[in-house]
Amino acid sequence: MKNKNIILLSLMLCFFAMGFVDLVGIASNYVKADLHLSDSLANLFPSLVFFWFLLFSVPTGLLMNKIGRKSTVLLSIVITVLSLALGIAGNSFVMMLIAFSLLGIGNTLMQVSLNPLIGVVIGGGSRLASTLTFGQFVKAIASFMAPYLALWGATGVIPWFGLGWKALFLIYLVVGVLSGVVLALTPISEPKAEAGSSLAKCLGLLKRPMVLLCFLGIMCHVGIDVGTNTTAPKVLMERLGYTLNEAAFATSLYFIFRTIGCFTGSMILRLIKARTFLLISVVMMALSMAGLMFGNSQWVLYAAIALVGYGNSNVFSILFAQALGEEPERQSEVSGLMIMGLFGGTVFPLLMGIAADATSQAGAVAVMTVGVVYLCTIIKKISI
């Protein structure tokens, strides 16, 4: 039991490292200011991060079958640390594009391989679901810390080597190295790898209507997540005249409530049906979109950001579980396909940047509202 607890502690550090990907929201705003970019160009950074989920999700599954789950997680940490190092050194548009691309590739490898590695240690059933939910809670801690660390670096509270807001990259780099070293030194016995999936098998599952609906739902969920992460500070700057440092709190507020949602959602889902909880979540997000679209006061906008943070926190787990139940004999292919749905984090920010440049941040909110409307349409089809 003691050995298992040590292994779980090591894996929770990896979940914290998984949360590094969410620094892209606040970081893209600072890069925009540093390099004097338009919204369209600035939103290219979060789009690039999530673009790699489309290309690397299934190949990562094949890689796991060759080198093992633990080795794949370690490789993901190496790539993530490299991306953070390039972020510290980068002072050009191209260098930051490379850094954020590597961050996305590393996170893709980690998302696909870390959950199965947890399964090796815990087994299946409710204990696995509970552990994975707690892992998402740990991941969310890294997510909402990022804006504060960037702010403290920018304002000199963290005067590390004169890096400014990039002190965020250095702190997470150190934690990333630590998580990699701890995992490398932790012995984990893995079963023999199963036969790998393939892109053709995964895409073929889209012929199943419910699998397709869940795939598109996950695209919307991640698009709203990344979109809020990126756009909420811009809304505060546009409507309330905040500086970037003042507006950085919006991203932390979002992740605070997403973290609360992850923590409480696992308990609520034991008491009520997932479909009912999804309905409540989507209503909260709809109210949030109205607040972000029309709100002009600090508290209305803060309430809107909190609502979307909590409302969007459990959508992925509900849709993922629904999709797995549709094809219980092909869970590897379904898992790969659902992770590919994180590509929504590429599509939404691009469209939002174009809409914001053409109109205002209300245009970006309108794009997210389309995702909320779609989630509303599939509630009746959820059977769990």
PDB file of N, CA, C and O in Angstrom, residues 256-327:
ATOM      1  N   ILE A 256     -10.226  28.784 -10.995  1.00  0.00           N
ATOM      2  CA  ILE A 256     -10.640  28.512  -9.619  1.00  0.00           C
ATOM      3  C   ILE A 256     -11.992  27.804  -9.620  1.00  0.00           C
ATOM      4  O   ILE A 256     -12.184  26.783  -8.947  1.00  0.00           O
ATOM      5  N   PHE A 257     -12.935  28.331 -10.394  1.00  0.00           N
ATOM      6  CA  PHE A 257     -14.266  27.723 -10.412  1.00  0.00           C
ATOM      7  C   PHE A 257     -14.278  26.422 -11.200  1.00  0.00           C
ATOM      8  O   PHE A 257     -15.090  25.532 -10.915  1.00  0.00           O
ATOM      9  N   ARG A 258     -13.392  26.279 -12.177  1.00  0.00           N
ATOM     10  CA  ARG A 258     -13.290  24.991 -12.858  1.00  0.00           C
ATOM     11  C   ARG A 258     -12.737  23.935 -11.908  1.00  0.00           C
ATOM     12  O   ARG A 258     -13.157  22.776 -11.931  1.00  0.00           O
ATOM     13  N   THR A 259     -11.792  24.354 -11.061  1.00  0.00           N
ATOM     14  CA  THR A 259     -11.232  23.441 -10.070  1.00  0.00           C
ATOM     15  C   THR A 259     -12.295  23.012  -9.062  1.00  0.00           C
ATOM     16  O   THR A 259     -12.414  21.830  -8.719  1.00  0.00           O
ATOM     17  N   ILE A 260     -13.075  23.986  -8.574  1.00  0.00           N
ATOM     18  CA  ILE A 260     -14.176  23.671  -7.656  1.00  0.00           C
ATOM     19  C   ILE A 260     -15.162  22.719  -8.335  1.00  0.00           C
ATOM     20  O   ILE A 260     -15.665  21.771  -7.726  1.00  0.00           O
ATOM     21  N   GLY A 261     -15.423  22.965  -9.621  1.00  0.00           N
ATOM     22  CA  GLY A 261     -16.338  22.105 -10.364  1.00  0.00           C
ATOM     23  C   GLY A 261     -15.837  20.679 -10.475  1.00  0.00           C
ATOM     24  O   GLY A 261     -16.604  19.721 -10.322  1.00  0.00           O
ATOM     25  N   CYS A 262     -14.533  20.514 -10.738  1.00  0.00           N
ATOM     26  CA  CYS A 262     -13.954  19.172 -10.820  1.00  0.00           C
ATOM     27  C   CYS A 262     -14.065  18.451  -9.471  1.00  0.00           C
ATOM     28  O   CYS A 262     -14.375  17.258  -9.410  1.00  0.00           O
ATOM     29  N   PHE A 263     -13.803  19.184  -8.393  1.00  0.00           N
ATOM     30  CA  PHE A 263     -13.787  18.576  -7.068  1.00  0.00           C
ATOM     31  C   PHE A 263     -15.199  18.168  -6.623  1.00  0.00           C
ATOM     32  O   PHE A 263     -15.412  17.070  -6.110  1.00  0.00           O
ATOM     33  N   THR A 264     -16.164  19.063  -6.838  1.00  0.00           N
ATOM     34  CA  THR A 264     -17.538  18.780  -6.396  1.00  0.00           C
ATOM     35  C   THR A 264     -18.300  17.910  -7.392  1.00  0.00           C
ATOM     36  O   THR A 264     -19.211  17.171  -7.010  1.00  0.00           O
ATOM     37  N   GLY A 265     -17.920  17.985  -8.663  1.00  0.00           N
ATOM     38  CA  GLY A 265     -18.639  17.239  -9.685  1.00  0.00           C
ATOM     39  C   GLY A 265     -18.581  15.742  -9.477  1.00  0.00           C
ATOM     40  O   GLY A 265     -19.573  15.031  -9.718  1.00  0.00           O
ATOM     41  N   SER A 266     -17.445  15.235  -9.003  1.00  0.00           N
ATOM     42  CA  SER A 266     -17.323  13.788  -8.784  1.00  0.00           C
ATOM     43  C   SER A 266     -18.297  13.311  -7.722  1.00  0.00           C
ATOM     44  O   SER A 266     -18.791  12.182  -7.781  1.00  0.00           O
ATOM     45  N   MET A 267     -18.588  14.176  -6.756  1.00  0.00           N
ATOM     46  CA  MET A 267     -19.547  13.805  -5.708  1.00  0.00           C
ATOM     47  C   MET A 267     -20.987  13.954  -6.197  1.00  0.00           C
ATOM     48  O   MET A 267     -21.843  13.113  -5.932  1.00  0.00           O
ATOM     49  N   ILE A 268     -21.252  15.038  -6.925  1.00  0.00           N
ATOM     50  CA  ILE A 268     -22.608  15.283  -7.416  1.00  0.00           C
ATOM     51  C   ILE A 268     -23.041  14.191  -8.388  1.00  0.00           C
ATOM     52  O   ILE A 268     -24.192  13.745  -8.376  1.00  0.00           O
ATOM     53  N   LEU A 269     -22.109  13.740  -9.230  1.00  0.00           N
ATOM     54  CA  LEU A 269     -22.446  12.726 -10.229  1.00  0.00           C
ATOM     55  C   LEU A 269     -22.788  11.377  -9.602  1.00  0.00           C
ATOM     56  O   LEU A 269     -23.327  10.503 -10.276  1.00  0.00           O
ATOM     57  N   ARG A 270     -22.458  11.194  -8.333  1.00  0.00           N
ATOM     58  CA  ARG A 270     -22.858   9.975  -7.638  1.00  0.00           C
ATOM     59  C   ARG A 270     -24.298  10.064  -7.132  1.00  0.00           C
ATOM     60  O   ARG A 270     -24.887   9.049  -6.769  1.00  0.00           O
ATOM     61  N   LEU A 271     -24.833  11.274  -7.113  1.00  0.00           N
ATOM     62  CA  LEU A 271     -26.160  11.493  -6.538  1.00  0.00           C
ATOM     63  C   LEU A 271     -27.241  11.698  -7.585  1.00  0.00           C
ATOM     64  O   LEU A 271     -28.399  11.357  -7.353  1.00  0.00           O
ATOM     65  N   ILE A 272     -26.874  12.268  -8.741  1.00  0.00           N
ATOM     66  CA  ILE A 272     -27.858  12.534  -9.784  1.00  0.00           C
ATOM     67  C   ILE A 272     -27.347  11.998 -11.117  1.00  0.00           C
ATOM     68  O   ILE A 272     -26.165  11.705 -11.268  1.00  0.00           O
ATOM     69  N   LYS A 273     -28.236  11.874 -12.089  1.00  0.00           N
ATOM     70  CA  LYS A 273     -27.850  11.377 -13.399  1.00  0.00           C
ATOM     71  C   LYS A 273     -26.950  12.382 -14.116  1.00  0.00           C
ATOM     72  O   LYS A 273     -27.084  13.592 -13.940  1.00  0.00           O
ATOM     73  N   ALA A 274     -26.061  11.836 -14.938  1.00  0.00           N
ATOM     74  CA  ALA A 274     -25.145  12.692 -15.679  1.00  0.00           C
ATOM     75  C   ALA A 274     -25.907  13.648 -16.600  1.00  0.00           C
ATOM     76  O   ALA A 274     -25.514  14.801 -16.784  1.00  0.00           O
ATOM     77  N   ARG A 275     -26.998  13.176 -17.174  1.00  0.00           N
ATOM     78  CA  ARG A 275     -27.779  14.023 -18.077  1.00  0.00           C
ATOM     79  C   ARG A 275     -28.336  15.242 -17.336  1.00  0.00           C
ATOM     80  O   ARG A 275     -28.318  16.365 -17.866  1.00  0.00           O
ATOM     81  N   THR A 276     -28.803  15.036 -16.108  1.00  0.00           N
ATOM     82  CA  THR A 276     -29.329  16.141 -15.310  1.00  0.00           C
ATOM     83  C   THR A 276     -28.228  17.141 -14.977  1.00  0.00           C
ATOM     84  O   THR A 276     -28.418  18.360 -15.068  1.00  0.00           O
ATOM     85  N   PHE A 277     -27.060  16.611 -14.603  1.00  0.00           N
ATOM     86  CA  PHE A 277     -25.947  17.504 -14.264  1.00  0.00           C
ATOM     87  C   PHE A 277     -25.451  18.247 -15.495  1.00  0.00           C
ATOM     88  O   PHE A 277     -25.056  19.418 -15.403  1.00  0.00           O
ATOM     89  N   LEU A 278     -25.485  17.591 -16.663  1.00  0.00           N
ATOM     90  CA  LEU A 278     -25.091  18.263 -17.898  1.00  0.00           C
ATOM     91  C   LEU A 278     -26.057  19.404 -18.206  1.00  0.00           C
ATOM     92  O   LEU A 278     -25.636  20.488 -18.647  1.00  0.00           O
ATOM     93  N   LEU A 279     -27.338  19.179 -17.975  1.00  0.00           N
ATOM     94  CA  LEU A 279     -28.328  20.236 -18.191  1.00  0.00           C
ATOM     95  C   LEU A 279     -28.036  21.441 -17.302  1.00  0.00           C
ATOM     96  O   LEU A 279     -28.034  22.597 -17.768  1.00  0.00           O
ATOM     97  N   ILE A 280     -27.773  21.182 -16.018  1.00  0.00           N
ATOM     98  CA  ILE A 280     -27.449  22.268 -15.096  1.00  0.00           C
ATOM     99  C   ILE A 280     -26.189  23.007 -15.564  1.00  0.00           C
ATOM    100  O   ILE A 280     -26.133  24.243 -15.550  1.00  0.00           O
ATOM    101  N   SER A 281     -25.201  22.249 -16.005  1.00  0.00           N
ATOM    102  CA  SER A 281     -23.932  22.838 -16.452  1.00  0.00           C
ATOM    103  C   SER A 281     -24.132  23.725 -17.669  1.00  0.00           C
ATOM    104  O   SER A 281     -23.578  24.833 -17.749  1.00  0.00           O
ATOM    105  N   VAL A 282     -24.913  23.254 -18.634  1.00  0.00           N
ATOM    106  CA  VAL A 282     -25.125  24.022 -19.860  1.00  0.00           C
ATOM    107  C   VAL A 282     -25.936  25.290 -19.576  1.00  0.00           C
ATOM    108  O   VAL A 282     -25.673  26.353 -20.172  1.00  0.00           O
ATOM    109  N   VAL A 283     -26.902  25.215 -18.662  1.00  0.00           N
ATOM    110  CA  VAL A 283     -27.660  26.416 -18.279  1.00  0.00           C
ATOM    111  C   VAL A 283     -26.715  27.456 -17.672  1.00  0.00           C
ATOM    112  O   VAL A 283     -26.809  28.659 -17.975  1.00  0.00           O
ATOM    113  N   MET A 284     -25.784  27.007 -16.833  1.00  0.00           N
ATOM    114  CA  MET A 284     -24.807  27.925 -16.245  1.00  0.00           C
ATOM    115  C   MET A 284     -23.957  28.583 -17.333  1.00  0.00           C
ATOM    116  O   MET A 284     -23.687  29.794 -17.294  1.00  0.00           O
ATOM    117  N   MET A 285     -23.548  27.791 -18.334  1.00  0.00           N
ATOM    118  CA  MET A 285     -22.729  28.354 -19.413  1.00  0.00           C
ATOM    119  C   MET A 285     -23.524  29.327 -20.273  1.00  0.00           C
ATOM    120  O   MET A 285     -22.992  30.339 -20.736  1.00  0.00           O
ATOM    121  N   ALA A 286     -24.809  29.032 -20.488  1.00  0.00           N
ATOM    122  CA  ALA A 286     -25.648  29.942 -21.272  1.00  0.00           C
ATOM    123  C   ALA A 286     -25.789  31.287 -20.564  1.00  0.00           C
ATOM    124  O   ALA A 286     -25.699  32.358 -21.194  1.00  0.00           O
ATOM    125  N   LEU A 287     -26.010  31.262 -19.247  1.00  0.00           N
ATOM    126  CA  LEU A 287     -26.072  32.504 -18.477  1.00  0.00           C
ATOM    127  C   LEU A 287     -24.747  33.252 -18.547  1.00  0.00           C
ATOM    128  O   LEU A 287     -24.711  34.491 -18.628  1.00  0.00           O
ATOM    129  N   SER A 288     -23.654  32.487 -18.540  1.00  0.00           N
ATOM    130  CA  SER A 288     -22.332  33.096 -18.633  1.00  0.00           C
ATOM    131  C   SER A 288     -22.137  33.828 -19.959  1.00  0.00           C
ATOM    132  O   SER A 288     -21.617  34.947 -19.993  1.00  0.00           O
ATOM    133  N   MET A 289     -22.546  33.175 -21.043  1.00  0.00           N
ATOM    134  CA  MET A 289     -22.388  33.814 -22.355  1.00  0.00           C
ATOM    135  C   MET A 289     -23.175  35.124 -22.439  1.00  0.00           C
ATOM    136  O   MET A 289     -22.707  36.116 -23.011  1.00  0.00           O
ATOM    137  N   ALA A 290     -24.370  35.144 -21.830  1.00  0.00           N
ATOM    138  CA  ALA A 290     -25.170  36.377 -21.814  1.00  0.00           C
ATOM    139  C   ALA A 290     -24.443  37.464 -21.033  1.00  0.00           C
ATOM    140  O   ALA A 290     -24.409  38.641 -21.457  1.00  0.00           O
ATOM    141  N   GLY A 291     -23.842  37.088 -19.905  1.00  0.00           N
ATOM    142  CA  GLY A 291     -23.100  38.064 -19.107  1.00  0.00           C
ATOM    143  C   GLY A 291     -21.885  38.601 -19.828  1.00  0.00           C
ATOM    144  O   GLY A 291     -21.604  39.807 -19.795  1.00  0.00           O
ATOM    145  N   LEU A 292     -21.131  37.710 -20.485  1.00  0.00           N
ATOM    146  CA  LEU A 292     -19.942  38.141 -21.226  1.00  0.00           C
ATOM    147  C   LEU A 292     -20.306  38.965 -22.453  1.00  0.00           C
ATOM    148  O   LEU A 292     -19.545  39.847 -22.872  1.00  0.00           O
ATOM    149  N   MET A 293     -21.463  38.691 -23.045  1.00  0.00           N
ATOM    150  CA  MET A 293     -21.879  39.410 -24.241  1.00  0.00           C
ATOM    151  C   MET A 293     -22.342  40.825 -23.910  1.00  0.00           C
ATOM    152  O   MET A 293     -21.982  41.793 -24.612  1.00  0.00           O
ATOM    153  N   PHE A 294     -23.127  40.968 -22.844  1.00  0.00           N
ATOM    154  CA  PHE A 294     -23.785  42.249 -22.582  1.00  0.00           C
ATOM    155  C   PHE A 294     -23.333  42.935 -21.287  1.00  0.00           C
ATOM    156  O   PHE A 294     -23.669  44.098 -21.075  1.00  0.00           O
ATOM    157  N   GLY A 295     -22.588  42.240 -20.429  1.00  0.00           N
ATOM    158  CA  GLY A 295     -22.211  42.817 -19.145  1.00  0.00           C
ATOM    159  C   GLY A 295     -21.215  43.954 -19.271  1.00  0.00           C
ATOM    160  O   GLY A 295     -20.280  43.898 -20.080  1.00  0.00           O
ATOM    161  N   ASN A 296     -21.395  44.982 -18.450  1.00  0.00           N
ATOM    162  CA  ASN A 296     -20.492  46.130 -18.459  1.00  0.00           C
ATOM    163  C   ASN A 296     -20.004  46.499 -17.062  1.00  0.00           C
ATOM    164  O   ASN A 296     -19.322  47.507 -16.900  1.00  0.00           O
ATOM    165  N   SER A 297     -20.375  45.694 -16.067  1.00  0.00           N
ATOM    166  CA  SER A 297     -19.911  45.950 -14.706  1.00  0.00           C
ATOM    167  C   SER A 297     -18.974  44.836 -14.268  1.00  0.00           C
ATOM    168  O   SER A 297     -19.032  43.717 -14.782  1.00  0.00           O
ATOM    169  N   GLN A 298     -18.136  45.166 -13.310  1.00  0.00           N
ATOM    170  CA  GLN A 298     -17.137  44.204 -12.847  1.00  0.00           C
ATOM    171  C   GLN A 298     -17.778  42.934 -12.324  1.00  0.00           C
ATOM    172  O   GLN A 298     -17.367  41.825 -12.686  1.00  0.00           O
ATOM    173  N   TRP A 299     -18.827  43.067 -11.513  1.00  0.00           N
ATOM    174  CA  TRP A 299     -19.385  41.887 -10.862  1.00  0.00           C
ATOM    175  C   TRP A 299     -20.189  41.028 -11.818  1.00  0.00           C
ATOM    176  O   TRP A 299     -20.213  39.802 -11.670  1.00  0.00           O
ATOM    177  N   VAL A 300     -20.827  41.636 -12.809  1.00  0.00           N
ATOM    178  CA  VAL A 300     -21.528  40.834 -13.808  1.00  0.00           C
ATOM    179  C   VAL A 300     -20.527  40.006 -14.606  1.00  0.00           C
ATOM    180  O   VAL A 300     -20.726  38.802 -14.854  1.00  0.00           O
ATOM    181  N   LEU A 301     -19.428  40.626 -14.996  1.00  0.00           N
ATOM    182  CA  LEU A 301     -18.418  39.909 -15.780  1.00  0.00           C
ATOM    183  C   LEU A 301     -17.718  38.845 -14.935  1.00  0.00           C
ATOM    184  O   LEU A 301     -17.448  37.737 -15.413  1.00  0.00           O
ATOM    185  N   TYR A 302     -17.431  39.152 -13.682  1.00  0.00           N
ATOM    186  CA  TYR A 302     -16.817  38.154 -12.802  1.00  0.00           C
ATOM    187  C   TYR A 302     -17.763  36.967 -12.601  1.00  0.00           C
ATOM    188  O   TYR A 302     -17.335  35.799 -12.614  1.00  0.00           O
ATOM    189  N   ALA A 303     -19.051  37.257 -12.405  1.00  0.00           N
ATOM    190  CA  ALA A 303     -20.028  36.184 -12.227  1.00  0.00           C
ATOM    191  C   ALA A 303     -20.119  35.319 -13.481  1.00  0.00           C
ATOM    192  O   ALA A 303     -20.227  34.082 -13.401  1.00  0.00           O
ATOM    193  N   ALA A 304     -20.055  35.955 -14.647  1.00  0.00           N
ATOM    194  CA  ALA A 304     -20.116  35.217 -15.910  1.00  0.00           C
ATOM    195  C   ALA A 304     -18.921  34.285 -16.060  1.00  0.00           C
ATOM    196  O   ALA A 304     -19.049  33.132 -16.486  1.00  0.00           O
ATOM    197  N   ILE A 305     -17.741  34.785 -15.700  1.00  0.00           N
ATOM    198  CA  ILE A 305     -16.526  33.970 -15.806  1.00  0.00           C
ATOM    199  C   ILE A 305     -16.592  32.791 -14.829  1.00  0.00           C
ATOM    200  O   ILE A 305     -16.213  31.656 -15.156  1.00  0.00           O
ATOM    201  N   ALA A 306     -17.101  33.044 -13.620  1.00  0.00           N
ATOM    202  CA  ALA A 306     -17.239  31.966 -12.629  1.00  0.00           C
ATOM    203  C   ALA A 306     -18.229  30.909 -13.104  1.00  0.00           C
ATOM    204  O   ALA A 306     -17.998  29.703 -12.955  1.00  0.00           O
ATOM    205  N   LEU A 307     -19.331  31.341 -13.707  1.00  0.00           N
ATOM    206  CA  LEU A 307     -20.360  30.405 -14.171  1.00  0.00           C
ATOM    207  C   LEU A 307     -19.833  29.487 -15.267  1.00  0.00           C
ATOM    208  O   LEU A 307     -20.092  28.279 -15.253  1.00  0.00           O
ATOM    209  N   VAL A 308     -19.102  30.037 -16.222  1.00  0.00           N
ATOM    210  CA  VAL A 308     -18.596  29.189 -17.298  1.00  0.00           C
ATOM    211  C   VAL A 308     -17.488  28.275 -16.774  1.00  0.00           C
ATOM    212  O   VAL A 308     -17.326  27.142 -17.244  1.00  0.00           O
ATOM    213  N   GLY A 309     -16.727  28.747 -15.770  1.00  0.00           N
ATOM    214  CA  GLY A 309     -15.695  27.894 -15.174  1.00  0.00           C
ATOM    215  C   GLY A 309     -16.293  26.664 -14.521  1.00  0.00           C
ATOM    216  O   GLY A 309     -15.841  25.537 -14.746  1.00  0.00           O
ATOM    217  N   TYR A 310     -17.344  26.867 -13.717  1.00  0.00           N
ATOM    218  CA  TYR A 310     -17.980  25.733 -13.055  1.00  0.00           C
ATOM    219  C   TYR A 310     -18.776  24.890 -14.050  1.00  0.00           C
ATOM    220  O   TYR A 310     -18.704  23.659 -14.050  1.00  0.00           O
ATOM    221  N   GLY A 311     -19.532  25.551 -14.919  1.00  0.00           N
ATOM    222  CA  GLY A 311     -20.392  24.829 -15.856  1.00  0.00           C
ATOM    223  C   GLY A 311     -19.633  23.945 -16.822  1.00  0.00           C
ATOM    224  O   GLY A 311     -20.081  22.855 -17.184  1.00  0.00           O
ATOM    225  N   ASN A 312     -18.434  24.373 -17.214  1.00  0.00           N
ATOM    226  CA  ASN A 312     -17.675  23.624 -18.227  1.00  0.00           C
ATOM    227  C   ASN A 312     -16.744  22.585 -17.618  1.00  0.00           C
ATOM    228  O   ASN A 312     -16.061  21.882 -18.350  1.00  0.00           O
ATOM    229  N   SER A 313     -16.730  22.469 -16.286  1.00  0.00           N
ATOM    230  CA  SER A 313     -15.713  21.646 -15.629  1.00  0.00           C
ATOM    231  C   SER A 313     -15.928  20.142 -15.773  1.00  0.00           C
ATOM    232  O   SER A 313     -14.967  19.373 -15.723  1.00  0.00           O
ATOM    233  N   ASN A 314     -17.162  19.697 -15.948  1.00  0.00           N
ATOM    234  CA  ASN A 314     -17.431  18.252 -15.985  1.00  0.00           C
ATOM    235  C   ASN A 314     -17.988  17.767 -17.322  1.00  0.00           C
ATOM    236  O   ASN A 314     -18.365  16.600 -17.443  1.00  0.00           O
ATOM    237  N   VAL A 315     -18.059  18.647 -18.303  1.00  0.00           N
ATOM    238  CA  VAL A 315     -18.614  18.270 -19.607  1.00  0.00           C
ATOM    239  C   VAL A 315     -17.784  17.165 -20.257  1.00  0.00           C
ATOM    240  O   VAL A 315     -18.322  16.184 -20.794  1.00  0.00           O
ATOM    241  N   PHE A 316     -16.466  17.297 -20.197  1.00  0.00           N
ATOM    242  CA  PHE A 316     -15.605  16.304 -20.838  1.00  0.00           C
ATOM    243  C   PHE A 316     -15.833  14.909 -20.260  1.00  0.00           C
ATOM    244  O   PHE A 316     -15.987  13.939 -21.000  1.00  0.00           O
ATOM    245  N   SER A 317     -15.862  14.804 -18.929  1.00  0.00           N
ATOM    246  CA  SER A 317     -15.989  13.479 -18.312  1.00  0.00           C
ATOM    247  C   SER A 317     -17.331  12.835 -18.648  1.00  0.00           C
ATOM    248  O   SER A 317     -17.410  11.619 -18.868  1.00  0.00           O
ATOM    249  N   ILE A 318     -18.384  13.634 -18.714  1.00  0.00           N
ATOM    250  CA  ILE A 318     -19.712  13.091 -19.039  1.00  0.00           C
ATOM    251  C   ILE A 318     -19.735  12.577 -20.475  1.00  0.00           C
ATOM    252  O   ILE A 318     -20.194  11.454 -20.748  1.00  0.00           O
ATOM    253  N   LEU A 319     -19.251  13.377 -21.411  1.00  0.00           N
ATOM    254  CA  LEU A 319     -19.266  12.974 -22.815  1.00  0.00           C
ATOM    255  C   LEU A 319     -18.307  11.812 -23.072  1.00  0.00           C
ATOM    256  O   LEU A 319     -18.604  10.907 -23.865  1.00  0.00           O
ATOM    257  N   PHE A 320     -17.173  11.813 -22.389  1.00  0.00           N
ATOM    258  CA  PHE A 320     -16.198  10.738 -22.551  1.00  0.00           C
ATOM    259  C   PHE A 320     -16.793   9.414 -22.074  1.00  0.00           C
ATOM    260  O   PHE A 320     -16.673   8.382 -22.752  1.00  0.00           O
ATOM    261  N   ALA A 321     -17.440   9.441 -20.910  1.00  0.00           N
ATOM    262  CA  ALA A 321     -18.066   8.226 -20.375  1.00  0.00           C
ATOM    263  C   ALA A 321     -19.190   7.742 -21.279  1.00  0.00           C
ATOM    264  O   ALA A 321     -19.356   6.534 -21.498  1.00  0.00           O
ATOM    265  N   GLN A 322     -19.978   8.671 -21.815  1.00  0.00           N
ATOM    266  CA  GLN A 322     -21.058   8.303 -22.726  1.00  0.00           C
ATOM    267  C   GLN A 322     -20.511   7.617 -23.973  1.00  0.00           C
ATOM    268  O   GLN A 322     -21.030   6.587 -24.416  1.00  0.00           O
ATOM    269  N   ALA A 323     -19.441   8.159 -24.536  1.00  0.00           N
ATOM    270  CA  ALA A 323     -18.847   7.587 -25.748  1.00  0.00           C
ATOM    271  C   ALA A 323     -18.279   6.195 -25.486  1.00  0.00           C
ATOM    272  O   ALA A 323     -18.447   5.278 -26.304  1.00  0.00           O
ATOM    273  N   LEU A 324     -17.617   6.015 -24.345  1.00  0.00           N
ATOM    274  CA  LEU A 324     -17.070   4.694 -24.017  1.00  0.00           C
ATOM    275  C   LEU A 324     -18.178   3.662 -23.885  1.00  0.00           C
ATOM    276  O   LEU A 324     -18.021   2.504 -24.283  1.00  0.00           O
ATOM    277  N   GLY A 325     -19.314   4.066 -23.347  1.00  0.00           N
ATOM    278  CA  GLY A 325     -20.434   3.144 -23.193  1.00  0.00           C
ATOM    279  C   GLY A 325     -21.058   2.735 -24.510  1.00  0.00           C
ATOM    280  O   GLY A 325     -21.692   1.675 -24.601  1.00  0.00           O
ATOM    281  N   GLU A 326     -20.861   3.545 -25.547  1.00  0.00           N
ATOM    282  CA  GLU A 326     -21.405   3.209 -26.867  1.00  0.00           C
ATOM    283  C   GLU A 326     -20.649   2.065 -27.519  1.00  0.00           C
ATOM    284  O   GLU A 326     -21.224   1.291 -28.284  1.00  0.00           O
ATOM    285  N   GLU A 327     -19.350   1.964 -27.236  1.00  0.00           N
ATOM    286  CA  GLU A 327     -18.509   0.918 -27.841  1.00  0.00           C
ATOM    287  C   GLU A 327     -17.630   0.298 -26.761  1.00  0.00           C
ATOM    288  O   GLU A 327     -16.406   0.501 -26.746  1.00  0.00           O
TER     289      GLU A 327
END
